[in-house]
Short mmCIF file of C-alpha atoms in Angstrom, two decimals:
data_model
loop_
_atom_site.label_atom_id
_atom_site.label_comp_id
_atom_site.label_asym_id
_atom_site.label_seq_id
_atom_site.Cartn_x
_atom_site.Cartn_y
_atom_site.Cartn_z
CA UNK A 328 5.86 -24.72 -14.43
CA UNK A 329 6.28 -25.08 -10.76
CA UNK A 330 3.14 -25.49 -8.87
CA UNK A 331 2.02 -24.76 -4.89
CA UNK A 332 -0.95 -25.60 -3.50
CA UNK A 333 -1.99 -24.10 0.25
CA UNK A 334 -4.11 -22.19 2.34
CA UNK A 335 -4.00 -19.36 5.04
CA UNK A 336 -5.33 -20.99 7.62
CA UNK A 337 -2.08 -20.97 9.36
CA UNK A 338 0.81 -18.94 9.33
CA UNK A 339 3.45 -21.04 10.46
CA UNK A 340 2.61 -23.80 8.25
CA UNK A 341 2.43 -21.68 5.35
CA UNK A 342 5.89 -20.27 6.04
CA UNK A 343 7.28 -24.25 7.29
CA UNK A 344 5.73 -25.16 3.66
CA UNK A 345 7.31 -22.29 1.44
CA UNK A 346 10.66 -22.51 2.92
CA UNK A 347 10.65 -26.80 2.84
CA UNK A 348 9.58 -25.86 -1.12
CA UNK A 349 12.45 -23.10 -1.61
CA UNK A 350 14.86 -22.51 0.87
CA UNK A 351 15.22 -26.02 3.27
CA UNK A 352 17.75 -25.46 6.16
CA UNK A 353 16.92 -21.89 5.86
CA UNK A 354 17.06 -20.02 8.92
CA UNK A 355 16.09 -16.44 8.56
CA UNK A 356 12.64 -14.46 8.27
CA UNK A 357 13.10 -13.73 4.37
CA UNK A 358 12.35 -17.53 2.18
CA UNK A 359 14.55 -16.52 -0.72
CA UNK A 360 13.46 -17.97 -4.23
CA UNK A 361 16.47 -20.46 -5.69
CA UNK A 362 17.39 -19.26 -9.11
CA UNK A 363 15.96 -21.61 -11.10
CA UNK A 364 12.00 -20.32 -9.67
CA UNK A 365 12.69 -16.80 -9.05
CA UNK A 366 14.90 -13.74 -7.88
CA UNK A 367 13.39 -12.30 -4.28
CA UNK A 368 11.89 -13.63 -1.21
CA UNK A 369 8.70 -14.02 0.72
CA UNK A 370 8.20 -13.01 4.48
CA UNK A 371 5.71 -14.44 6.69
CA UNK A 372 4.47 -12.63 10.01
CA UNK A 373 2.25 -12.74 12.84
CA UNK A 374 1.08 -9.10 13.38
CA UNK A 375 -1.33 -10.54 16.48
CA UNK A 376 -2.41 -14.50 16.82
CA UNK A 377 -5.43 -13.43 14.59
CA UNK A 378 -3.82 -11.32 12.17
CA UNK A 379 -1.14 -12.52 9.21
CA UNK A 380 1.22 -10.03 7.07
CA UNK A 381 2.51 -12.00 3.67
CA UNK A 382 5.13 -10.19 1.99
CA UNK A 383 5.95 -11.17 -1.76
CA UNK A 384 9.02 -9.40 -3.04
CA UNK A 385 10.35 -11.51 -6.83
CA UNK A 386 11.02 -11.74 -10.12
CA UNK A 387 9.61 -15.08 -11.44
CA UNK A 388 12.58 -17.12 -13.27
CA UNK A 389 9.83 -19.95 -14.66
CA UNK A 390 6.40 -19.99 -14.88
CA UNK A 391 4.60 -20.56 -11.73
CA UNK A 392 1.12 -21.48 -10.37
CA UNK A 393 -0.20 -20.71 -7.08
CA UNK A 394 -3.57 -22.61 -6.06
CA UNK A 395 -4.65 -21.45 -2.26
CA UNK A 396 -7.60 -23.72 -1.09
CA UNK A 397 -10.99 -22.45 0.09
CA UNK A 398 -10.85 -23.18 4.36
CA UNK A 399 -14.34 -23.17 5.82
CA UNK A 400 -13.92 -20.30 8.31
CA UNK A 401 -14.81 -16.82 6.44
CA UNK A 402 -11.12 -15.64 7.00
CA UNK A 403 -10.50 -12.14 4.92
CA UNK A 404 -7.64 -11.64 2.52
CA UNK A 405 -6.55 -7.83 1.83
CA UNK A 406 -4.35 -7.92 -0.81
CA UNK A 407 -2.51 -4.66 -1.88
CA UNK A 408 -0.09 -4.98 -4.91
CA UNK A 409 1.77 -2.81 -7.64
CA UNK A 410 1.48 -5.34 -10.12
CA UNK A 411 -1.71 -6.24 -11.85
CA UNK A 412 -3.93 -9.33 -12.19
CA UNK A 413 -6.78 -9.88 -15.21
CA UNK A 414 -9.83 -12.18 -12.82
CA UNK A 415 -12.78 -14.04 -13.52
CA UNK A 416 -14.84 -14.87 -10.94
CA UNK A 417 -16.20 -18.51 -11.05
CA UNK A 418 -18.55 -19.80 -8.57
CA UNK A 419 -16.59 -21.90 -6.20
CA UNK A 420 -12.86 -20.00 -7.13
CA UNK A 421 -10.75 -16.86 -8.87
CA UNK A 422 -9.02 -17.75 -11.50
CA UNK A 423 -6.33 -14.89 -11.82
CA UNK A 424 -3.74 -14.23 -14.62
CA UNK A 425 -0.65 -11.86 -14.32
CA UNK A 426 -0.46 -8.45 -16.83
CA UNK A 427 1.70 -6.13 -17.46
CA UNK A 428 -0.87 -3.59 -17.93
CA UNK A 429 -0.25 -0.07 -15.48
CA UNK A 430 -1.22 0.32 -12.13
CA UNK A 431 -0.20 2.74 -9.69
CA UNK A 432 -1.37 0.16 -7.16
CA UNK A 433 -4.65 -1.19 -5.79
CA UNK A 434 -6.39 -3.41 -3.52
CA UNK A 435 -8.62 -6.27 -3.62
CA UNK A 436 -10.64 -8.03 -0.56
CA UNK A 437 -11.20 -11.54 -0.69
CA UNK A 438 -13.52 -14.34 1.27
CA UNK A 439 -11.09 -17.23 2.17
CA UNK A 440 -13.77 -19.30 1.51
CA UNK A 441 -13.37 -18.90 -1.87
CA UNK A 442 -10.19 -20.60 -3.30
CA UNK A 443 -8.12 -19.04 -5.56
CA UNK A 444 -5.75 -20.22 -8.55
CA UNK A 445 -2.80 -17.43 -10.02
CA UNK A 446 -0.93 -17.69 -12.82
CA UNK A 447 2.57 -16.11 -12.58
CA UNK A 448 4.71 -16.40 -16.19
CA UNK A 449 8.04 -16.51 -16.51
CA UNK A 450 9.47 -12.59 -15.44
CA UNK A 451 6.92 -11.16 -13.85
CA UNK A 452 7.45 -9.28 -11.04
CA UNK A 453 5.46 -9.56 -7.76
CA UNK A 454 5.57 -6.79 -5.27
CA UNK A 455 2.65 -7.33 -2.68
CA UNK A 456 1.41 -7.38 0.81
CA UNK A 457 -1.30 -9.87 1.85
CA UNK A 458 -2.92 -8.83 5.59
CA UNK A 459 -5.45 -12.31 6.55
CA UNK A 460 -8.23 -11.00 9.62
CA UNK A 461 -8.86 -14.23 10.65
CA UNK A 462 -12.68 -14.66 11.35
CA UNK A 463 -11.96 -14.55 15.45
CA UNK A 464 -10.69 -11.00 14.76
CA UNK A 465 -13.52 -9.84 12.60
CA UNK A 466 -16.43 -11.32 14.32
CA UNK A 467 -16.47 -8.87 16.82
CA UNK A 468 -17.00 -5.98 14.46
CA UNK A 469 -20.48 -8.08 13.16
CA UNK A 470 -21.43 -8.02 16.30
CA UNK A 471 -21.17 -4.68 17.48
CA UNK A 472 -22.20 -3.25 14.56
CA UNK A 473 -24.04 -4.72 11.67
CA UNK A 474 -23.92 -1.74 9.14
CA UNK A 475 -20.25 -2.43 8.93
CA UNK A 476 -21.05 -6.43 8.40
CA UNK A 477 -22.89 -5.12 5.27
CA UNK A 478 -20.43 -2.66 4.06
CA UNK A 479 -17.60 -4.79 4.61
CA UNK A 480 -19.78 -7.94 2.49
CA UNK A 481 -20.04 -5.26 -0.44
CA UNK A 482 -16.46 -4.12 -0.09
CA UNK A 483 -15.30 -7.67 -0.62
CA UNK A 484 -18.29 -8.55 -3.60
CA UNK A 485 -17.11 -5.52 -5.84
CA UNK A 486 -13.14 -5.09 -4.76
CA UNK A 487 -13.06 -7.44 -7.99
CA UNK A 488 -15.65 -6.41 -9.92
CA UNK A 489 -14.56 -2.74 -9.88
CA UNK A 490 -10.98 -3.44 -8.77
CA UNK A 491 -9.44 -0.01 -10.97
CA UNK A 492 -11.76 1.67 -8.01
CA UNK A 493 -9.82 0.42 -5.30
CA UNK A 494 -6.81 2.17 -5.35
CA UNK A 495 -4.08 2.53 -2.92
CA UNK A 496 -4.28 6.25 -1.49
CA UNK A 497 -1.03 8.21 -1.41
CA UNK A 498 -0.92 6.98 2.40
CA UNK A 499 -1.38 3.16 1.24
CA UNK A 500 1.33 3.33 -1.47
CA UNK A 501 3.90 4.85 0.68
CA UNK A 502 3.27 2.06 3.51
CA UNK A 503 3.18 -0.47 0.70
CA UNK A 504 6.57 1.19 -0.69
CA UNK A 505 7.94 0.85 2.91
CA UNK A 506 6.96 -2.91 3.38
CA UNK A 507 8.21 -4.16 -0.01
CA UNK A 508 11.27 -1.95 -0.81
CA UNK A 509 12.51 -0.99 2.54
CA UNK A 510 15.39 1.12 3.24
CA UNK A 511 18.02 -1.76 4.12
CA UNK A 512 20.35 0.30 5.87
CA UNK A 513 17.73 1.77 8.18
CA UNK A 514 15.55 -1.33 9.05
CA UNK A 515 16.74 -3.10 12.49
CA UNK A 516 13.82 -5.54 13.11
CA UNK A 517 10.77 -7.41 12.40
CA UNK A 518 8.52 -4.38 14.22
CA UNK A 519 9.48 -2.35 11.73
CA UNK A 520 7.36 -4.58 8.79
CA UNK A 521 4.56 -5.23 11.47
CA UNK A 522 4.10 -1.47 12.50
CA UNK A 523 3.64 -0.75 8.29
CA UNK A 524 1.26 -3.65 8.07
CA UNK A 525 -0.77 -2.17 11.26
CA UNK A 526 -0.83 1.22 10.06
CA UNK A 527 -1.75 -0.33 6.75
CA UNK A 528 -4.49 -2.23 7.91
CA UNK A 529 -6.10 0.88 9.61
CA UNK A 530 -6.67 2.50 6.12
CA UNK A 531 -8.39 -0.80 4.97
CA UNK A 532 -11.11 0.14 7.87
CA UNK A 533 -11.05 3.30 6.76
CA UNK A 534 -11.92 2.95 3.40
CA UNK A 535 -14.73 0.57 4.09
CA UNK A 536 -16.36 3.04 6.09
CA UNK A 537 -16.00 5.52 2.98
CA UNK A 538 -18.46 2.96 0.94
CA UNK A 539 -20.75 4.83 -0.65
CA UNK A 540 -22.52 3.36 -3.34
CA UNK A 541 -22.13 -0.06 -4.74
CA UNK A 542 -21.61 0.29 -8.67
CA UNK A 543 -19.05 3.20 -8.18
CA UNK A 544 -16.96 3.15 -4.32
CA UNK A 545 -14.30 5.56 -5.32
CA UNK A 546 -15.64 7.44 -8.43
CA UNK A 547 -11.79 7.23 -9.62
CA UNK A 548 -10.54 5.14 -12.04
CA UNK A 549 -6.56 3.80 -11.96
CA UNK A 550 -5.37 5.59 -14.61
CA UNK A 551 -6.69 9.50 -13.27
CA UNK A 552 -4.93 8.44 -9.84
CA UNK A 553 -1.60 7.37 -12.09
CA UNK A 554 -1.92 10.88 -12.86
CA UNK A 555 -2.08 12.36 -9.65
CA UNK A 556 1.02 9.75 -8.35
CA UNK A 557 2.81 11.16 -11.50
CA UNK A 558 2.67 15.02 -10.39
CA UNK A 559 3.00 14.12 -6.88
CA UNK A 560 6.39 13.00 -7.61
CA UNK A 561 6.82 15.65 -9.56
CA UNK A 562 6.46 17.97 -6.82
CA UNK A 563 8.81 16.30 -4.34
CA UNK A 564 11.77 15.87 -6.82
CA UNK A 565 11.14 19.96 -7.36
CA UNK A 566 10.97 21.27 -3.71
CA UNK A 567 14.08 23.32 -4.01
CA UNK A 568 12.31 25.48 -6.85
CA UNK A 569 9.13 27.56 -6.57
CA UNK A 570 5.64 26.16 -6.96
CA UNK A 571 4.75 26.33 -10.13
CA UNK A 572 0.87 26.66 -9.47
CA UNK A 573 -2.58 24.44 -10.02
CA UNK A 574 -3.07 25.31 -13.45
CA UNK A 575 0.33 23.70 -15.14
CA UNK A 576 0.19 20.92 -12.42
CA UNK A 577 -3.46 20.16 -14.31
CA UNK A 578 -2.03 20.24 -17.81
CA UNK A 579 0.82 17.69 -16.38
CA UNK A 580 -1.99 15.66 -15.54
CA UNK A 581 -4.49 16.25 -18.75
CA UNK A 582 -6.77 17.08 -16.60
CA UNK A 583 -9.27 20.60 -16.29
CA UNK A 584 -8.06 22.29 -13.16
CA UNK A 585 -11.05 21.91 -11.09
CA UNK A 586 -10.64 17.80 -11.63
CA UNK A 587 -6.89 17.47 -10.81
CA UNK A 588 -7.63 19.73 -7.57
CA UNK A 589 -10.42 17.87 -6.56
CA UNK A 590 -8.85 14.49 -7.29
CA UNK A 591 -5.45 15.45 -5.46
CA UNK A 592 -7.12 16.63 -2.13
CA UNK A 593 -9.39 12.82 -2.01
CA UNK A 594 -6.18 10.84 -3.07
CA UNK A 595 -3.51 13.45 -0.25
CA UNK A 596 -5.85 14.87 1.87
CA UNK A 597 -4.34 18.03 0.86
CA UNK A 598 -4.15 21.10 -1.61
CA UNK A 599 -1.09 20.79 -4.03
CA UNK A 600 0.39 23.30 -2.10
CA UNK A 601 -0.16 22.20 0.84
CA UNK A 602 1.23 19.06 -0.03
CA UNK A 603 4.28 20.86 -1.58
CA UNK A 604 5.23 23.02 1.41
CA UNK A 605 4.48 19.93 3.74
CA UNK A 606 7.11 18.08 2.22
CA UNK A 607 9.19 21.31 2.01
CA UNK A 608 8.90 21.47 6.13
CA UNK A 609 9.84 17.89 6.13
CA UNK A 610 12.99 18.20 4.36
CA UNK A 611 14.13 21.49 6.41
CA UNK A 612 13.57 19.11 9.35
CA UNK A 613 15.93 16.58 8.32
CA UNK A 614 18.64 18.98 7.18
CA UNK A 615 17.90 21.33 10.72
CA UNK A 616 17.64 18.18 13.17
CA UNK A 617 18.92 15.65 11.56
CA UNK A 618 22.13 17.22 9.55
CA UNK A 619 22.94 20.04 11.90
CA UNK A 620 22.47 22.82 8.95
CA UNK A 621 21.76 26.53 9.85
CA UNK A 622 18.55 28.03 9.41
CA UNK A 623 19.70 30.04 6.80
CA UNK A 624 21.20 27.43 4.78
CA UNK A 625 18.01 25.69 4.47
CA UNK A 626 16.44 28.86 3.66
CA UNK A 627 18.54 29.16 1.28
CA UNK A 628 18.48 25.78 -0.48
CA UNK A 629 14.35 25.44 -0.64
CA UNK A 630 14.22 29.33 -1.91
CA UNK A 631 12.67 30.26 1.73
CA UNK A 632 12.91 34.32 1.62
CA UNK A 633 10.83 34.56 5.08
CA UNK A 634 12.52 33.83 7.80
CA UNK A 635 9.49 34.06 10.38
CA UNK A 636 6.95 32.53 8.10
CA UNK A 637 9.43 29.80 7.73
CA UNK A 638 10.01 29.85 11.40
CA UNK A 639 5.88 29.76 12.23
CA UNK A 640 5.07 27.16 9.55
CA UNK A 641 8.38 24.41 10.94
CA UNK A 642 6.94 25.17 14.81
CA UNK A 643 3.08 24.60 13.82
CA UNK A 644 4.07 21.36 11.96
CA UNK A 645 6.82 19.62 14.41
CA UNK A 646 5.92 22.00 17.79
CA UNK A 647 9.53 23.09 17.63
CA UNK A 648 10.97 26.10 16.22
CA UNK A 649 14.32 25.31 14.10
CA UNK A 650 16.21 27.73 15.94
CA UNK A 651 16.19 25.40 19.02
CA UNK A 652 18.48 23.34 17.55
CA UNK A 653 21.14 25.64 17.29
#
């Protein structure tokens, strides 16, 4: 079992204390694991002097407990994951266990004045982002405006209680997927991570605003939004054939068609066919702009058979038309 005991009250000396613990004489952003502990790294950035981004990529090699310390200033913790944790809520702590049990990925908000001890076993994988708002960055929205004091104190009271509620919107999981599995070959700097984690923490704002009632914030459960995640990718691994329509996208889901469309327009902000031809448009975009194909070769691969529908959808998505290219 190897043990680490901290707190977020400062960035740098979390990261100085992680990479003294794991990777001494380390010089670059990622702290990778040594073999023994784990496969992966952890990143540590300063999005702003008030705001941290945490970034836990691994596969634990041993068993592992983290205990972060309760600080006195009423910091806030957003912590969005693809991995799940069993709590129970104490009065002066969370005590939180690792399980393998699905989750398409959710959230959970957290006073840092209540400490915290997790329980990682031996290979488990951790795939997370952690955004801290210290209190200096948060105080001004009390101030201004105390309905969102009181929405935010009830987002953070029941992000555990009803934590299958707060689930990562198709938005959130592809900024998520972006932060912890980024495309190697395409990433050049730091900005890249702390753009994701900005854009990121404007959903978390978002969705606090979208508090409705306190027993029930999302009125969706984790597995119904597994669903939805499931014929979402569906649809973009099947954009070169024809849509096949609500009503077998519903029985994909086992759900009654009116409950799978409702469900997939809250989750995408968007009809499945909208969301299908969207990501239809953005692939004609890449092979038109990016790849130098002809119009009519992209017609031809994604089964277009209108040229100036397919010319007046591209130019009311991107403001271009694809001919302009050529």
């Amino acid at each position: 079992m190897c043990k680490y005991l901290f707190d977020f009250s400062d960035i740098d000396k979390l990261s100085d204390y992680f990479r003294s613990q794991l990777s001494p004489g380390s010089s670059t952003d990622q702290i990778y694991f040594p073999p023994e502990i784990g496969e992966g790294y952890l990143l540590y950035y300063k999005i702003s002097p008030e705001v941290f981004l945490i970034i836990n990529n691994y596969k634990a090699n041993t068993d592992i407990e983290y205990v972060r310390r309760p600080i006195d200033e009423k910091d806030i913790i957003l912590h969005f994951r693809k991995y799940a944790l069993d709590h129970q809520l104490e009065e002066d702590q969370i005590i939180s266990r690792y399980s393998d049990s699905y989750t398409p990925g959710n959230m959970r908000c957290m006073d840092a004045r209540q400490g915290e001890q997790v329980f990682i076993p031996k290979g488990a994988e951790v795939k997370s982002t952690m955004i801290i708002l210290k209190s200096s960055y948060t105080k001004p929205f009390f101030i201004k405006n105390n309905d969102m004091a009181e929405k935010l104190d009830n987002y953070i009271r029941y992000s555990h209680q009803h934590i299958n509620k707060f689930y990562l919107s198709y938005k959130q999981s592809s900024l998520f997927d972006q932060i912890v599995q980024p495309d190697v070959d395409k990433i050049e700097n730091y900005l890249y991570f702390l753009s994701r984690g900005v854009r990121l923490l404007e959903t978390f704002w978002k969705d606090v605003l979208r508090w409705e009632t306190e027993s029930n914030p999302f009125n969706i459960n984790c597995g119904q939004v597994g669903s939805i995640y499931k014929v979402s990718d569906y649809l973009k691994n099947n954009l070169k054939e024809p849509f096949v329509g609500v009503d077998q996208l519903a029985a994909m889901a086992h759900m009654s068609r009116t409950n799978f469309f409702n469900m997939f327009k809250e989750i995408h902000n968007q009809t499945p066919l909208e969301f299908f031809n969207n990501k239809r448009l953005e692939i004609s975009y890449n092979m038109i702009i990016g790849e130098g194909l002809s119009i009519r070769e992209v017609m031809d691969t994604l089964n277009y058979s209108n040229s100036s529908k397919f010319k007046k959808a591209f130019f009311n998505k991107f403001d271009i038309y694809p001919d302009m290219n050529s």
